[in-house]
Coordinates of C-alpha atoms in Angstrom, one line a residue:
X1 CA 39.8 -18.9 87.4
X2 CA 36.6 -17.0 88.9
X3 CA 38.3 -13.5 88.1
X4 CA 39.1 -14.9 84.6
X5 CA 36.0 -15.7 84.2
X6 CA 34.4 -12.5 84.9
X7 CA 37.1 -10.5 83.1
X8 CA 35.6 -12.4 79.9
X9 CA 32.2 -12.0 80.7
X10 CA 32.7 -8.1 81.1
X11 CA 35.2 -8.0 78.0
X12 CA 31.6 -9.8 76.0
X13 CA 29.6 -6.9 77.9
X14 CA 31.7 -3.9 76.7
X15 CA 32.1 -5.4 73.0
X16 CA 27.7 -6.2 72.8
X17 CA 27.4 -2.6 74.0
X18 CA 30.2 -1.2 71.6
X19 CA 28.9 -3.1 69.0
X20 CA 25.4 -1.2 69.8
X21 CA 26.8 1.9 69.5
X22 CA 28.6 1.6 66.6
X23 CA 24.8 0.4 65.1
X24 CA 23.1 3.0 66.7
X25 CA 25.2 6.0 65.1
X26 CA 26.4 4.7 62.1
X27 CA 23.9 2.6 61.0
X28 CA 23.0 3.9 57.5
X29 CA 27.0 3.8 57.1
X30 CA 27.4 0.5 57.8
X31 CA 24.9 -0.8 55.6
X32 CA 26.0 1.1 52.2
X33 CA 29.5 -0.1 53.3
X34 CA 27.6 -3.9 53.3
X35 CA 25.2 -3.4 50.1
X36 CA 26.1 -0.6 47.8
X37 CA 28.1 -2.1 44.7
X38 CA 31.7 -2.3 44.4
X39 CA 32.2 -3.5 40.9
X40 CA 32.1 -1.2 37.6
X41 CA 28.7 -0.3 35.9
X42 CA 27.8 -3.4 33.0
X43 CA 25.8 -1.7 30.8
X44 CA 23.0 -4.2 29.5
X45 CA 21.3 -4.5 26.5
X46 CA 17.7 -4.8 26.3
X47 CA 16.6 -8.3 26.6
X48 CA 15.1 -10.3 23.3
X49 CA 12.5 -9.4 21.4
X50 CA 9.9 -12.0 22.7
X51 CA 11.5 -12.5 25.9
X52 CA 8.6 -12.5 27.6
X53 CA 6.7 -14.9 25.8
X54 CA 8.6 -17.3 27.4
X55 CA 7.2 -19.2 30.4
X56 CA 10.1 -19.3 32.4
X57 CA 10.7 -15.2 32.2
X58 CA 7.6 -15.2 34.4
X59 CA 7.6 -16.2 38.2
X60 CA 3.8 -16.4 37.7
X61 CA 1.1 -16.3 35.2
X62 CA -2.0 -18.9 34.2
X63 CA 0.4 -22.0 33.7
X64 CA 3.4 -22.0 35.9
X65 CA 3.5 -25.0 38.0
X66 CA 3.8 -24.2 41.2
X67 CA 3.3 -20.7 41.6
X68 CA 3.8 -18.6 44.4
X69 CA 1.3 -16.2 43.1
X70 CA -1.6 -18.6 43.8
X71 CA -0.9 -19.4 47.4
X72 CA -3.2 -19.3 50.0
X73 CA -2.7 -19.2 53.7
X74 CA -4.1 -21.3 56.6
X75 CA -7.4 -19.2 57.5
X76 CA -8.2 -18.2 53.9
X77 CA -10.9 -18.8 51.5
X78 CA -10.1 -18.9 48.0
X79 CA -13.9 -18.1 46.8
X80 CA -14.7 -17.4 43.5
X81 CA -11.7 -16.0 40.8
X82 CA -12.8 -12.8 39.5
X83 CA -12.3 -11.6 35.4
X84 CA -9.3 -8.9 36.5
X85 CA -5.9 -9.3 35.4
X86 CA -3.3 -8.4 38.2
X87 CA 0.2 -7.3 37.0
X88 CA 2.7 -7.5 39.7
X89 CA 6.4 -6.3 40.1
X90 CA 8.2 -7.8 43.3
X91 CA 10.2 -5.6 45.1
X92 CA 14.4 -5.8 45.3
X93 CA 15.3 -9.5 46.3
X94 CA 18.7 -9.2 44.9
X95 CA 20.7 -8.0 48.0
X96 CA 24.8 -9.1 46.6
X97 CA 26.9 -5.8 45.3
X98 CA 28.6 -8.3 42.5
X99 CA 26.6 -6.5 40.3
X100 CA 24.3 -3.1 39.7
X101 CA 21.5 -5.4 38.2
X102 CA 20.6 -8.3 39.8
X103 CA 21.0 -11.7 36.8
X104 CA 17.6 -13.1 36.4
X105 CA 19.1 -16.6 36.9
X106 CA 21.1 -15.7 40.4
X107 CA 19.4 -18.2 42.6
X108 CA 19.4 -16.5 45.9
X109 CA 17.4 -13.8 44.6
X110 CA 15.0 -16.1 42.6
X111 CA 14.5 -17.6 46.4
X112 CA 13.7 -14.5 47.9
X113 CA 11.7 -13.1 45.1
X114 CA 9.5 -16.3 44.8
X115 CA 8.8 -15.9 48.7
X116 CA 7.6 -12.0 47.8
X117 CA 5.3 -13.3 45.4
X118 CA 3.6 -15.5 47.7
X119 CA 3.5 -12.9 50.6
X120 CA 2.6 -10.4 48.6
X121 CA 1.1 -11.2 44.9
X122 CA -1.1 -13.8 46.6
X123 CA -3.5 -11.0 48.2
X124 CA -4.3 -10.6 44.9
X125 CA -5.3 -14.1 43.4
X126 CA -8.8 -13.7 44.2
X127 CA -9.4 -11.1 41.6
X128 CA -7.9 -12.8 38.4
X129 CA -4.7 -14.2 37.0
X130 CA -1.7 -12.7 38.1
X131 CA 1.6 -12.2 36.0
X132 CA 4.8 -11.3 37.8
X133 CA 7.8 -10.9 35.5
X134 CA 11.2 -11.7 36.5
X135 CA 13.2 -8.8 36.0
X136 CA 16.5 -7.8 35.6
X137 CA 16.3 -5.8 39.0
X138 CA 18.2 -2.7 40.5
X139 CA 20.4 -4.1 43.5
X140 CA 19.4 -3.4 47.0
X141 CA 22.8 -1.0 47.6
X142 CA 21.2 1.4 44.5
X143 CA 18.9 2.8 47.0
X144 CA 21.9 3.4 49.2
X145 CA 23.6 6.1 47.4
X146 CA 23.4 9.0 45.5
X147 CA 26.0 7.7 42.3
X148 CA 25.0 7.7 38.9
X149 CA 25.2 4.6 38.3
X150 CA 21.9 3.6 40.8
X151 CA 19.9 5.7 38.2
X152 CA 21.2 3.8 35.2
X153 CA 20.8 0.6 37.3
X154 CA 16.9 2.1 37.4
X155 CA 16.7 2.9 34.0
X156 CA 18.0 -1.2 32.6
X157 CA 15.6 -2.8 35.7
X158 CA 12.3 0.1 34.1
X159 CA 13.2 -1.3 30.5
X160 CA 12.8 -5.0 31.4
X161 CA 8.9 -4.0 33.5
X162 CA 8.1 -2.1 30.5
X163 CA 8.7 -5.1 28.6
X164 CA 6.9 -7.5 30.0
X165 CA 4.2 -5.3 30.5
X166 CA 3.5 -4.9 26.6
X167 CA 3.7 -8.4 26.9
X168 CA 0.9 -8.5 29.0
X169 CA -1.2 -6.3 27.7
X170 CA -0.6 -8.1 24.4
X171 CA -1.8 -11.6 25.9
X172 CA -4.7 -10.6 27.9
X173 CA -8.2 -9.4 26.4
X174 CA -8.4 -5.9 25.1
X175 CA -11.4 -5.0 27.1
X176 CA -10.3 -6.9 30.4
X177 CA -9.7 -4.6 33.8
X178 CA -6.6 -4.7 34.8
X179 CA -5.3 -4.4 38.5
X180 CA -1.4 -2.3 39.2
X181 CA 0.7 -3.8 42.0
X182 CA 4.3 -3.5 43.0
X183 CA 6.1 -3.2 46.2
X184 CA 8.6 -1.0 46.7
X185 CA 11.3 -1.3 43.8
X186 CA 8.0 -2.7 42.0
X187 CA 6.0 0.0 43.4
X188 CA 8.6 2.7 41.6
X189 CA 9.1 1.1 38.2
X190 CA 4.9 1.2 38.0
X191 CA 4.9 4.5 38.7
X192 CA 6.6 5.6 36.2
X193 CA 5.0 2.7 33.6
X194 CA 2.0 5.0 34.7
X195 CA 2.8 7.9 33.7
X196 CA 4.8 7.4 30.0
X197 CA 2.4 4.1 29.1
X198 CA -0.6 4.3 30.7
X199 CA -1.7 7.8 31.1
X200 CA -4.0 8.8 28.2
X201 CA -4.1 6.1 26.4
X202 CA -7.0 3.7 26.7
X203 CA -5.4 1.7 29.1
X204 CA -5.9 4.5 31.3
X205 CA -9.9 3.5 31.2
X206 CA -9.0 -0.1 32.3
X207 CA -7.5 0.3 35.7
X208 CA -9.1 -0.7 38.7
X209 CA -6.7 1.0 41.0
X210 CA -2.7 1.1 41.0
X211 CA -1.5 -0.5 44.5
X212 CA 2.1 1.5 44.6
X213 CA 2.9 0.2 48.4
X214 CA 6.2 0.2 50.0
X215 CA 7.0 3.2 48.2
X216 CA 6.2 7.3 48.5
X217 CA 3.9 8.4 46.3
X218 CA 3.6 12.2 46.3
X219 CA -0.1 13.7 46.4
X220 CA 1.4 17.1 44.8
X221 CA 3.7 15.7 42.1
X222 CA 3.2 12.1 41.8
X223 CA -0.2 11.7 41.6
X224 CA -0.7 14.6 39.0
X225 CA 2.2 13.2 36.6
X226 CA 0.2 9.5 36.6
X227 CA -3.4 11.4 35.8
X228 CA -5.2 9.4 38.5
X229 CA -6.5 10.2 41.8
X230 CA -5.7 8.8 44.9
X231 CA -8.1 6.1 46.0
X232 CA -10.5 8.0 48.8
X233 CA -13.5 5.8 49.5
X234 CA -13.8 2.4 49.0
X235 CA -15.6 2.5 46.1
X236 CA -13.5 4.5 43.7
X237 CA -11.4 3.4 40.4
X238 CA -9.0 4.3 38.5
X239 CA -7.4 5.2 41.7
X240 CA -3.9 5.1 43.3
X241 CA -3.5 3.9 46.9
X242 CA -0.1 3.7 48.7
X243 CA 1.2 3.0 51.8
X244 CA 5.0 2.7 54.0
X245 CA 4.0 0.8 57.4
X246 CA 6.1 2.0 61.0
X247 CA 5.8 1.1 64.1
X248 CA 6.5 3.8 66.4
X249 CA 9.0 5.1 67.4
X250 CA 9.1 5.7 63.6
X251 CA 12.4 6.3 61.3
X252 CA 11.7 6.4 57.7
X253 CA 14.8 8.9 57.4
X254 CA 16.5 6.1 55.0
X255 CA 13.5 5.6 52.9
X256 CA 13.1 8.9 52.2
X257 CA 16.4 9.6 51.7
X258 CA 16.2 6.7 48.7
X259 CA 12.8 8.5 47.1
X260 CA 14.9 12.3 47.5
X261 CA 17.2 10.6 45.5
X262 CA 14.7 9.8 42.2
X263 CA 13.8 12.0 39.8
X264 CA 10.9 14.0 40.2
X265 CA 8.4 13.5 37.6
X266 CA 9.0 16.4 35.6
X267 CA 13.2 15.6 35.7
X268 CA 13.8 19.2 37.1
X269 CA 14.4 19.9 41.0
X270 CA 14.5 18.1 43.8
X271 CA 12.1 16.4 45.8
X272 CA 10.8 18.1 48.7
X273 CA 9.9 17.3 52.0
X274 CA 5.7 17.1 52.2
X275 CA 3.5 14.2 53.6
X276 CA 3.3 11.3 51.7
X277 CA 0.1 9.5 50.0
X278 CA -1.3 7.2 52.9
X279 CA -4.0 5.0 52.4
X280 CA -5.4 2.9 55.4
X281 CA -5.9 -0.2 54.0
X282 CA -8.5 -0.9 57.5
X283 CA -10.7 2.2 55.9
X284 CA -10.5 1.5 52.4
X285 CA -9.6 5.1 52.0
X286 CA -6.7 7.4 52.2
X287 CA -6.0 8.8 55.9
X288 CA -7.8 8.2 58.7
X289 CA -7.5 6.2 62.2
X290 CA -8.6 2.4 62.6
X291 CA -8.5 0.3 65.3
X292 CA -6.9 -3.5 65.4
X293 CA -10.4 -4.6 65.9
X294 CA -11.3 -3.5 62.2
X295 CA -7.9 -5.6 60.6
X296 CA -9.8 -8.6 58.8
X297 CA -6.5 -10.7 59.0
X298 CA -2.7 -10.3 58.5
X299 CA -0.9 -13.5 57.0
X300 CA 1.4 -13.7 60.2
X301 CA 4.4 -15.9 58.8
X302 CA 5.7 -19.3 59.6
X303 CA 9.3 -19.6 61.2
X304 CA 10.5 -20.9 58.0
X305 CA 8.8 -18.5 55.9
X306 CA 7.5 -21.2 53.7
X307 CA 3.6 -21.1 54.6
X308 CA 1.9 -18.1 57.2
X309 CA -1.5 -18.0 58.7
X310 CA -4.3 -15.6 58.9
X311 CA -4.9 -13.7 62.5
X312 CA -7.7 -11.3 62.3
X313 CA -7.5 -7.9 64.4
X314 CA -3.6 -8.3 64.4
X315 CA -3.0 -4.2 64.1
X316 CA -4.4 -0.8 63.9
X317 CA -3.5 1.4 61.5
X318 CA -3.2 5.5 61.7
X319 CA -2.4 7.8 58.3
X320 CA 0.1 10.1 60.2
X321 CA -0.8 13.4 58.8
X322 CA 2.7 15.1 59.4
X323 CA 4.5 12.5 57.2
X324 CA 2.0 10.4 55.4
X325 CA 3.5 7.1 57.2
X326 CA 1.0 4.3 58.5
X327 CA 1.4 4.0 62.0
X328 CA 0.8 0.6 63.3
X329 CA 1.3 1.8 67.3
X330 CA 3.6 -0.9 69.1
X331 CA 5.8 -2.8 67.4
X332 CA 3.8 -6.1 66.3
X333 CA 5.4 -9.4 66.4
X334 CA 5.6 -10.8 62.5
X335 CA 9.1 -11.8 62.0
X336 CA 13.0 -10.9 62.2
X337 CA 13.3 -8.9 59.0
X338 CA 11.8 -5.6 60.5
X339 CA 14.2 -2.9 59.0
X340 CA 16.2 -0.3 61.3
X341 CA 13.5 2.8 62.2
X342 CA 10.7 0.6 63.0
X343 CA 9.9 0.0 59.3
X344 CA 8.3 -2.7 58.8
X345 CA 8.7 -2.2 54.8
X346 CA 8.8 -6.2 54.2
X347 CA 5.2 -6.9 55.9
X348 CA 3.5 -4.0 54.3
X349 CA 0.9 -6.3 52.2
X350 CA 1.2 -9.6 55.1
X351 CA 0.2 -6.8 57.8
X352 CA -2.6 -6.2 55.8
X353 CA -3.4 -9.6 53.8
X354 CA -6.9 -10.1 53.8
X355 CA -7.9 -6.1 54.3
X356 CA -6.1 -6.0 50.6
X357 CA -7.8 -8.9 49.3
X358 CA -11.3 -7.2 50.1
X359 CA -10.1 -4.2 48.8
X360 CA -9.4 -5.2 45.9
X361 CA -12.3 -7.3 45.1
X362 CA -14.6 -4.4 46.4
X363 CA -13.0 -1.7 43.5
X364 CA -13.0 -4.5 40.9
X365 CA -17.2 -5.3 41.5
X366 CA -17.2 -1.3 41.5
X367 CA -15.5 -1.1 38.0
X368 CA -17.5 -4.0 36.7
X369 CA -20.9 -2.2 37.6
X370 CA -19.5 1.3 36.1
X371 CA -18.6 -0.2 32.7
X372 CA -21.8 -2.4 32.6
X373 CA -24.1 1.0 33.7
X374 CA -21.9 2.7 30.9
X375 CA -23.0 0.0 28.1
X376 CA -26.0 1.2 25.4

């Protein structure tokens, strides 16, 4: 019975460490195999005219009980609500392959996006409403492959963001400031709203800065094609400031393998390999070294995801300057969904909670004193 016994146990040892292998060298296989689409491409239609005056085509906005948006975590203040208005586009929360867009009413990712929005959308609530539309999202597995059909999956989830955003421009003042925010998926569909809506036109004057986290942002193509500047001190406007957190050892070869695979901004060639845009949200600034001791708080979350709490010098944070990532040293402890590489993609904005708030508050008392100064 002993020996039985220990056959099994070494029969468990050899499959755990077979199973690691097969993780460690064919990763990136194994999770297109899990997440890339297996159904034919639907081509949708564009939603309604007036879809977005609807309340319930917004996760959050100035009504909406219960909004994620508006949270606040334990350590917080909530202060004073600036005049701003923040548009927000969640990142990909729709992780099933039944489809190339993710259904606005599939409940899973409704769950998962609502928990995005009050990780990530709440940093924001201190400057001004925020509206997050729900969106007709690319699925997760469309940054997992190279087929057409992940562009055209782009292209339906970029009309719906477009949408709602002339929706919100149409229902907020004409002369209010206006604050850009998106993670990753959310991050790419406001680049390009950037550069075909906002560029140029007087929208363009309104922007307090364009938050494009989670995903790169090139200083030698990207930035150019949007007409604004990246945001280097803390005082600047009108500014763009992105950032991709990794712990080190850092991995970010999937990542960039998903932005290789976008357009560049003029539709000809293919993206190269350069250093990536990298603001340090401890300096305020792009680049740059800071230590833990200058992190005003990360929302570190609960177990259950459902609440988090602030703890102040959790990190440091280091612009790499060979690859534009933001190292955060050792791997810190913030929850179970740390992606392979040491990317720690999903706590970009909790890493960085409170540093963001200020940030953002800082650049919107910078515009108001500009446009005042600017007044006859």
């Amino acid at each position: 019975m002993a020996r039985k016994f220990l056959y099994a146990i070494a029969l468990l040892v050899v499959m755990v460490l077979a199973a690691a292998l097969v993780l460690r060298f064919w990763s990136k296989e194994l999770t297109r195999f899990a997440f890339v689409p297996r159904s034919a491409f639907e081509q949708l239609p564009a939603l309604p005219a007036g879809f977005y005056d609807r309340a319930d085509a917004w996760i959050s906005r100035p009504g909406v009980k219960d909004d994620p948006a508006q949270y606040l975590p334990s350590g917080a203040a909530r202060g004073a609500v600036g005049s701003a208005y923040v548009f927000f586009v969640h990142p990909t929360s729709y992780l099933a392959r039944d489809h190339w867009n993710g259904p606005i009413e599939d409940m899973d990712a409704r769950f998962r996006a609502d928990l995005f929005v009050q990780s990530m959308a709440s940093a924001f609530n201190g400057v001004g409403a925020v509206y997050v539309p729900r969106y007709r999202q690319a699925a997760f597995g469309a940054f997992l492959t190279d087929r057409p059909e992940a562009q055209r999956a782009l292209k339906i989830a970029h009309g719906d963001v477009e949408q709602a955003f002339a929706t919100f421009v149409r229902q907020i003042p004409a002369d209010a400031p206006i604050v850009l925010a998106g993670h990753s998926q959310g991050a790419l569909h406001l680049l390009t709203l950037i550069r075909d809506r906002v560029r140029g036109t007087p929208l363009e004057r309104r922007i307090i800065a364009a938050y494009l986290i989670g995903w790169p942002v090139s200083p030698t193509r990207d930035l150019p094609a949007m007409g604004l500047p990246a945001c280097d001190r803390p005082d600047r406007t009108g500014c763009v400031a992105s950032w991709m957190s990794f712990a080190e050892p850092a991995d970010p070869t999937m990542m960039l393998d998903a932005w290789r695979a976008q357009p560049t901004p003029d539709g000809g060639g293919k993206r190269t390999i350069e250093p990536m845009l990298c603001f340090n949200p401890l300096r305020g600034a792009t680049g740059g070294n800071a230590p833990a001791s200058a992190n005003l708080g990360a929302m570190v979350p609960a177990d259950d995801l459902k609440s988090g709490a602030i703890v102040a010098r959790a990190v440091p944070a280091r612009c790499d300057a060979g690859t534009g990532l933001l190292m955060l040293g050792d791997p810190p402890k913030m929850g179970p969904f740390v992606l392979p590489g040491n990317n720690y993609h999903v706590y970009d904005i909790p890493l960085f909670w409170a540093d963001l708030r200020a940030d953002v508050a800082r650049r919107e008392a910078a515009w108001l004193a500009a446009t005042a100064k600017a007044k006859p």
